[in-house]
mmCIF file of C-alpha atoms in Angstrom:
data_model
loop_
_atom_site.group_PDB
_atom_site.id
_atom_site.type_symbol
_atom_site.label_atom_id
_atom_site.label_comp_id
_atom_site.label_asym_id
_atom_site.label_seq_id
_atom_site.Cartn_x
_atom_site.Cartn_y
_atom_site.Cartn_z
ATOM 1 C CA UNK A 1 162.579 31.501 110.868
ATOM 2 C CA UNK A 2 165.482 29.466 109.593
ATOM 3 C CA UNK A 3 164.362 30.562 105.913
ATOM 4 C CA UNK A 4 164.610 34.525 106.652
ATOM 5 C CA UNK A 5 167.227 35.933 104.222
ATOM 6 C CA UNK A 6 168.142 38.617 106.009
ATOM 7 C CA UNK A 7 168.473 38.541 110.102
ATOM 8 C CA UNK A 8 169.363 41.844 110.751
ATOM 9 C CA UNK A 9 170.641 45.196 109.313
ATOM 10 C CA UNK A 10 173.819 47.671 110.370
ATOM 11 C CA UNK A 11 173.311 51.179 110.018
ATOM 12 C CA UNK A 12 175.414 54.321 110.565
ATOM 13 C CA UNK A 13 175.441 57.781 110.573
ATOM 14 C CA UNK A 14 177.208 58.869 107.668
ATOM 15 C CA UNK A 15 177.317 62.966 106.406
ATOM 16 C CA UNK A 16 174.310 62.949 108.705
ATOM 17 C CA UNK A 17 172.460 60.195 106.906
ATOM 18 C CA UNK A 18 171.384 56.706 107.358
ATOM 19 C CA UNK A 19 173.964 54.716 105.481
ATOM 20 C CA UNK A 20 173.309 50.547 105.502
ATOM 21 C CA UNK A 21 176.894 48.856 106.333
ATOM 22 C CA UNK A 22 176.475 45.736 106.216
ATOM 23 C CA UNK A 23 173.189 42.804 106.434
ATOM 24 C CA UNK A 24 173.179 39.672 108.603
ATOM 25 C CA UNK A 25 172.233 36.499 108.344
ATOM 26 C CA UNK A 26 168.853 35.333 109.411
ATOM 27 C CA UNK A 27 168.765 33.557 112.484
ATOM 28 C CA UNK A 28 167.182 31.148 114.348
ATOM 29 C CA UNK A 29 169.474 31.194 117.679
ATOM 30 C CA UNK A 30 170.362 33.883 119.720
ATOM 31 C CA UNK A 31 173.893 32.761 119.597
ATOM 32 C CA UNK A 32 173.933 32.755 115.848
ATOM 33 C CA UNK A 33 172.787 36.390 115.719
ATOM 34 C CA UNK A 34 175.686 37.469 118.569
ATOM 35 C CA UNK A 35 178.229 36.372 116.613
ATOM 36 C CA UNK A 36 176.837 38.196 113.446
ATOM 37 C CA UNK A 37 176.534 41.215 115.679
ATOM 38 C CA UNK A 38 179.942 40.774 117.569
ATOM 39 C CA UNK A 39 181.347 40.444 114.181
ATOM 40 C CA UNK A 40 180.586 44.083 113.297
ATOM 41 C CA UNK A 41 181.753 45.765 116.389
ATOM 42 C CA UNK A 42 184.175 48.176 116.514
ATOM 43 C CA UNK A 43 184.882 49.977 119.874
ATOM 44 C CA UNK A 44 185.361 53.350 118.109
ATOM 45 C CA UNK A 45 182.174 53.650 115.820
ATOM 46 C CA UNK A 46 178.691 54.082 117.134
ATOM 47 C CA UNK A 47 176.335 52.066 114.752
ATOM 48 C CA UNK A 48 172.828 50.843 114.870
ATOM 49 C CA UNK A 49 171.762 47.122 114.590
ATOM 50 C CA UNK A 50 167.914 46.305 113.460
ATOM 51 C CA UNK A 51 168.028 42.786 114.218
ATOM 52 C CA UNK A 52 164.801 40.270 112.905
ATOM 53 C CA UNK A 53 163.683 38.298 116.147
ATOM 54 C CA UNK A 54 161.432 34.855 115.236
ATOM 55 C CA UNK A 55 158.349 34.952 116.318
ATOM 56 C CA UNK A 56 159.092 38.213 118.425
ATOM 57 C CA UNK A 57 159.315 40.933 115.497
ATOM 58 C CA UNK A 58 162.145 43.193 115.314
ATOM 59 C CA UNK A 59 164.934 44.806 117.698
ATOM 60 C CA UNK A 60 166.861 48.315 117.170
ATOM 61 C CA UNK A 61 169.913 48.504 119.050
ATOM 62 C CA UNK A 62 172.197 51.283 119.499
ATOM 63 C CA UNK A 63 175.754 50.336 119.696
ATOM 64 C CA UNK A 64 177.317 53.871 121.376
ATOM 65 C CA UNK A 65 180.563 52.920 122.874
ATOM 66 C CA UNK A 66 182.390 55.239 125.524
ATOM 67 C CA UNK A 67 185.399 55.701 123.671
ATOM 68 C CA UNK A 68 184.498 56.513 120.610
ATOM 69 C CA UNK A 69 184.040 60.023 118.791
ATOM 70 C CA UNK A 70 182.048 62.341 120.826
ATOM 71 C CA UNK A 71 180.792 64.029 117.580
ATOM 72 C CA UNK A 72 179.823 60.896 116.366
ATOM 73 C CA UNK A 73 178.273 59.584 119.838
ATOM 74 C CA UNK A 74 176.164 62.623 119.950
ATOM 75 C CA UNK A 75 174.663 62.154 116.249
ATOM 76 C CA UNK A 76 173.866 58.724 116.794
ATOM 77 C CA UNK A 77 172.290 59.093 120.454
ATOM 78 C CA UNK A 78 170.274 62.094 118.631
ATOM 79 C CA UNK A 79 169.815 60.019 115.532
ATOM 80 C CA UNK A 80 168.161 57.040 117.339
ATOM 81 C CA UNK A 81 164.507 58.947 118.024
ATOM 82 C CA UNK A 82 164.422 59.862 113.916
ATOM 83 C CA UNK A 83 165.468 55.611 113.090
ATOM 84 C CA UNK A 84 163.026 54.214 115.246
ATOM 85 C CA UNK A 85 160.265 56.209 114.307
ATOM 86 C CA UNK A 86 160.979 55.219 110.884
ATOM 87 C CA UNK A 87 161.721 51.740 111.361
ATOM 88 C CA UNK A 88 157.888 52.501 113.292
ATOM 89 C CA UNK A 89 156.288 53.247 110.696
ATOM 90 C CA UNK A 90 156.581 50.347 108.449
ATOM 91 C CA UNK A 91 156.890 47.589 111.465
ATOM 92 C CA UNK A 92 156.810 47.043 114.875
ATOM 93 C CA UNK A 93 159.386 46.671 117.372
ATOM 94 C CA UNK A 94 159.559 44.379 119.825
ATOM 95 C CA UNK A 95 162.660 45.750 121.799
ATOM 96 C CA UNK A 96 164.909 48.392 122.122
ATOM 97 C CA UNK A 97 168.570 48.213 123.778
ATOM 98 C CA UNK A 98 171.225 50.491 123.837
ATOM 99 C CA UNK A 99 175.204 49.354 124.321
ATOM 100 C CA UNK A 100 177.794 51.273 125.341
ATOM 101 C CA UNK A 101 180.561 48.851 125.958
ATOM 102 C CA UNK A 102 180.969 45.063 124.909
ATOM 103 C CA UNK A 103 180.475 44.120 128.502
ATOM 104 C CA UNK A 104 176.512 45.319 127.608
ATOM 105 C CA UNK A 105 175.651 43.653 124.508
ATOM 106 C CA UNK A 106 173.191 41.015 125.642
ATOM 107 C CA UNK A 107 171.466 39.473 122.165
ATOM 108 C CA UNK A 108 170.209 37.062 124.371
ATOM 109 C CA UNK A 109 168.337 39.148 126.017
ATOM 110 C CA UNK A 110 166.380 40.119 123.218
ATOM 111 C CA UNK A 111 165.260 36.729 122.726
ATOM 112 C CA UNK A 112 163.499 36.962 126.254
ATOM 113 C CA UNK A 113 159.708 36.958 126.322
ATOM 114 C CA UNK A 114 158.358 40.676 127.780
ATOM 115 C CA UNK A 115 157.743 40.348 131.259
ATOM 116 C CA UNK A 116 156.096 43.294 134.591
ATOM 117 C CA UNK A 117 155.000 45.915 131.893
ATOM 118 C CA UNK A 118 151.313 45.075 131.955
ATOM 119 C CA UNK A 119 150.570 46.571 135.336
ATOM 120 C CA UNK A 120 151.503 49.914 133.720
ATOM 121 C CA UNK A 121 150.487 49.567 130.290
ATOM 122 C CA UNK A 122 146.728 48.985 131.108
ATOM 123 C CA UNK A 123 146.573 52.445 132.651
ATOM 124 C CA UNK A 124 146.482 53.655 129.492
ATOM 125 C CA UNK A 125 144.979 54.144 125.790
ATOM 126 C CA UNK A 126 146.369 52.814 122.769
ATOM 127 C CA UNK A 127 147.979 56.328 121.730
ATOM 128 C CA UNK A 128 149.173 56.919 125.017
ATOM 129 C CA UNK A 129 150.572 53.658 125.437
ATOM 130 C CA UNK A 130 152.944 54.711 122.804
ATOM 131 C CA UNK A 131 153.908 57.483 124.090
ATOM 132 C CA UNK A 132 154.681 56.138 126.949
ATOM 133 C CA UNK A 133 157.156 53.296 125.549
ATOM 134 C CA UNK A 134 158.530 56.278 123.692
ATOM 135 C CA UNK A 135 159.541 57.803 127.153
ATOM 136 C CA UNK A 136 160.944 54.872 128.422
ATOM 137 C CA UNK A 137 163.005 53.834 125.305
ATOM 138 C CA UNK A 138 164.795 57.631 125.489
ATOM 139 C CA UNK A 139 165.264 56.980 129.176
ATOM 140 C CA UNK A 140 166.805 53.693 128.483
ATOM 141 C CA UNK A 141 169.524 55.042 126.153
ATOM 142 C CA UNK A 142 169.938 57.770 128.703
ATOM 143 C CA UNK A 143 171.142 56.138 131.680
ATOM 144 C CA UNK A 144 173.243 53.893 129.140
ATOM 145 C CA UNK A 145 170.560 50.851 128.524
ATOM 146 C CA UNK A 146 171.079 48.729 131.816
ATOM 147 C CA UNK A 147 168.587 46.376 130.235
ATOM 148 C CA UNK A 148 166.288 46.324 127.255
ATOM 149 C CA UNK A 149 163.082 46.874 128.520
ATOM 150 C CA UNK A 150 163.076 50.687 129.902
ATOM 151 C CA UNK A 151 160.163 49.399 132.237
ATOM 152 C CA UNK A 152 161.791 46.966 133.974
ATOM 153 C CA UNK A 153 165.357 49.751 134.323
ATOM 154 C CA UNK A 154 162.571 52.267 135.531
ATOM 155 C CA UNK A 155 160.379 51.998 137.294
ATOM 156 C CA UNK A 156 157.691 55.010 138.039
ATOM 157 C CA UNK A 157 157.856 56.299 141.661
ATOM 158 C CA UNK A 158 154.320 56.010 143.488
ATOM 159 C CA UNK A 159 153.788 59.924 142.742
ATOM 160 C CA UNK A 160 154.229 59.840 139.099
ATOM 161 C CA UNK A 161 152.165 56.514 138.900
ATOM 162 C CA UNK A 162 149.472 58.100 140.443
ATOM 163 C CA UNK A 163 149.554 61.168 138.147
ATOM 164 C CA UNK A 164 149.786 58.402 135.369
ATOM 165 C CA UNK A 165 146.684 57.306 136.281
ATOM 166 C CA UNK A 166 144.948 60.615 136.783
ATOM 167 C CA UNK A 167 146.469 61.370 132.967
ATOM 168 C CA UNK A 168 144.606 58.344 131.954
ATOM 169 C CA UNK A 169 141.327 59.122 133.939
ATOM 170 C CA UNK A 170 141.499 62.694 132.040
ATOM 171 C CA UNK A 171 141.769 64.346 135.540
ATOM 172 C CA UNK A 172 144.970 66.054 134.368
ATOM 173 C CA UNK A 173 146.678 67.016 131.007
ATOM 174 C CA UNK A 174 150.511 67.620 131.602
ATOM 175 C CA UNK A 175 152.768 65.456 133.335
ATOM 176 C CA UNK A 176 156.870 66.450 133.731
ATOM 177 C CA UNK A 177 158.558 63.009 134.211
ATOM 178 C CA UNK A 178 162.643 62.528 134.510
ATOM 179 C CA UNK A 179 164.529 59.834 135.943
ATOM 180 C CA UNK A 180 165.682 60.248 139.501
ATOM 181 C CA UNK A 181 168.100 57.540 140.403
ATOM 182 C CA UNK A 182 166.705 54.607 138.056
ATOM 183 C CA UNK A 183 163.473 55.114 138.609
ATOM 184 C CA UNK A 184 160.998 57.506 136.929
ATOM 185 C CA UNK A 185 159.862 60.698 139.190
ATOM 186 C CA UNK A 186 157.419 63.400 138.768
ATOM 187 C CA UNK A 187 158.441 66.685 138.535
ATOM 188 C CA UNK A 188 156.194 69.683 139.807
ATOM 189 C CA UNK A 189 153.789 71.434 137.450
ATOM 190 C CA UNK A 190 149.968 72.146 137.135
ATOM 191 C CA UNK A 191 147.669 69.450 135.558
ATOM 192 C CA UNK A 192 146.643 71.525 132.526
ATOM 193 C CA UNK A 193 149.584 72.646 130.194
ATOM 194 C CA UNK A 194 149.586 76.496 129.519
ATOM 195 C CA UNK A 195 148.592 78.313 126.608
ATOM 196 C CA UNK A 196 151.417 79.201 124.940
ATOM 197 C CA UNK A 197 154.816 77.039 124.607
ATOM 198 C CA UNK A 198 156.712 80.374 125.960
ATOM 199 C CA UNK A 199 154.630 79.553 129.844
ATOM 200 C CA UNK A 200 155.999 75.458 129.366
ATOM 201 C CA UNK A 201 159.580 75.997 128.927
ATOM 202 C CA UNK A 202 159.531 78.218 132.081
ATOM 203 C CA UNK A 203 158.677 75.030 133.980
ATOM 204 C CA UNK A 204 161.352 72.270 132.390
ATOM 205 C CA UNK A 205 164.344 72.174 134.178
ATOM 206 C CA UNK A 206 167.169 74.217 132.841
ATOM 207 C CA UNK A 207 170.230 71.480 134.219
ATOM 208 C CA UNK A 208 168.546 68.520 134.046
ATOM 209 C CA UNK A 209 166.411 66.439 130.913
ATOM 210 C CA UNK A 210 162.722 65.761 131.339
ATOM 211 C CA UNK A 211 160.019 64.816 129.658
ATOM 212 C CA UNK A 212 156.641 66.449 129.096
ATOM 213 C CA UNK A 213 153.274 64.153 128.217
ATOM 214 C CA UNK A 214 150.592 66.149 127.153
ATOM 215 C CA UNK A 215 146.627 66.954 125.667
ATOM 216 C CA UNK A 216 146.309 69.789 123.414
ATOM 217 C CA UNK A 217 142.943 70.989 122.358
ATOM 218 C CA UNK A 218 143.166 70.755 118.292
ATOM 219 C CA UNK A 219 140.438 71.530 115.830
ATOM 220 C CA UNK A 220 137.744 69.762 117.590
ATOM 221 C CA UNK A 221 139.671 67.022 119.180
ATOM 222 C CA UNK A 222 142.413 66.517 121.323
ATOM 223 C CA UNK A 223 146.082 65.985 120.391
ATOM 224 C CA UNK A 224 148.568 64.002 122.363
ATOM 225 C CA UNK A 225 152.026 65.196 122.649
ATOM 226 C CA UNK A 226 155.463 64.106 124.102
ATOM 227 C CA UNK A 227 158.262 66.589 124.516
ATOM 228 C CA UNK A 228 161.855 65.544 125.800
ATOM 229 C CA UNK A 229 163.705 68.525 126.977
ATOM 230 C CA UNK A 230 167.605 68.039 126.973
ATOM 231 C CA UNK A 231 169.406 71.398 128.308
ATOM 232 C CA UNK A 232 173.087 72.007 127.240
ATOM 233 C CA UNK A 233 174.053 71.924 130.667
ATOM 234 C CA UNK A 234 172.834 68.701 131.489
ATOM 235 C CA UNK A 235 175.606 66.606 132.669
ATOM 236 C CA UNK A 236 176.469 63.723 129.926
ATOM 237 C CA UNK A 237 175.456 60.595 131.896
ATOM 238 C CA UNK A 238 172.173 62.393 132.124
ATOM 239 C CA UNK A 239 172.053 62.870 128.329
#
């Protein structure tokens, strides 16, 4: 609300650390947090914004414009995944966006209630749901974060929904997902992942990113991983 200190946090990759740049103002607007966020731009270093939404939680956008340093594009675009599962771990977020040029940076946006995720979403269990919304927030920044919500960008073509659904049901164990186009397609593989990791990497793509949702016998129970598989040769859009 109106009496939140602090609306929002800058942070950078510096050395190949987090370093804090700068803290905004809290908010109660959306057009009061763009201009703290506009503010802070600069078209030639990639930063990341955690930004306090009221009554919606938090936001982590990447700011990852085209003409800045490659170097420094790739470290943040890999440094995203290790941020967010930090921020993760202390509080939720809400939303996730990625910007790559001014024309993207919607803070507006983020203000919007969630909306055509539920269909999806009750397919699955809690742990998978995450999962899940960890896929589509890597697929987001991917195909340079059209929108916020990586459900809405991509949608899952009618085969890998229905292998969603058999993952669910426990009628299969792997699934290979990558996005086709803008939506999400399946890619071919058996429903049980193999016994080694050696058999699994013959089966991801070697020119193309995917992404691997999988069970994994462990000690008595059953562990629930998610793999994203980036080749070098992958084209850069794809990255």
């Amino acid at each position: 609300g109106g009496g939140d200190a602090v609306g929002g946090l800058q942070i950078r990759v510096v050395d190949e650390a987090f370093a804090l740049m700068a803290t905004l103002p809290g908010a109660t607007k959306a057009q009061q947090l763009a201009e703290s966020v506009a503010s802070l731009l600069d078209i030639a270093t990639p930063c990341f914004f955690l930004l306090r939404l009221p009554k919606l939680g938090w936001a982590l956008a990447s700011w990852v414009p085209d003409t800045s340093d490659v170097r420094q594009r790739m470290l943040h675009s890999s440094g995203r995944e290790t941020l967010r599962k930090t921020v993760a771990a202390v509080t939720s977020l809400a939303f996730e966006a990625h910007w790559a040029s001014a024309s993207e940076v919607d803070v507006a946006n983020l203000f919007a209630e969630p909306v055509g995720e539920l269909a999806t979403l009750a397919l699955l269990t809690d742990v998978e749901r995450l999962a899940l919304a960890d896929a589509q927030a890597t697929a987001a920044e991917a195909a340079a974060g059209k929108v916020t919500s990586a459900a809405l960008a991509f949608p899952l073509q009618p085969l890998a929904a229905n292998a969603l659904a058999e993952f669910e049901k426990g009628v299969r164990d792997l699934l290979l997902l990558r996005i086709e186009g803008e939506s999400v397609g399946l890619l071919p593989s058996p429903s049980s992942p193999p016994a080694e990791p050696a058999p699994l990497e013959a089966m991801l793509p070697t020119d193309a990113p995917c992404y691997a949702l999988m069970r994994y016998p462990q000690e008595g129970s059953t562990a629930l991983l998610f793999l994203y598989s980036c080749p070098e040769a992958s084209t850069v859009r794809a990255k």
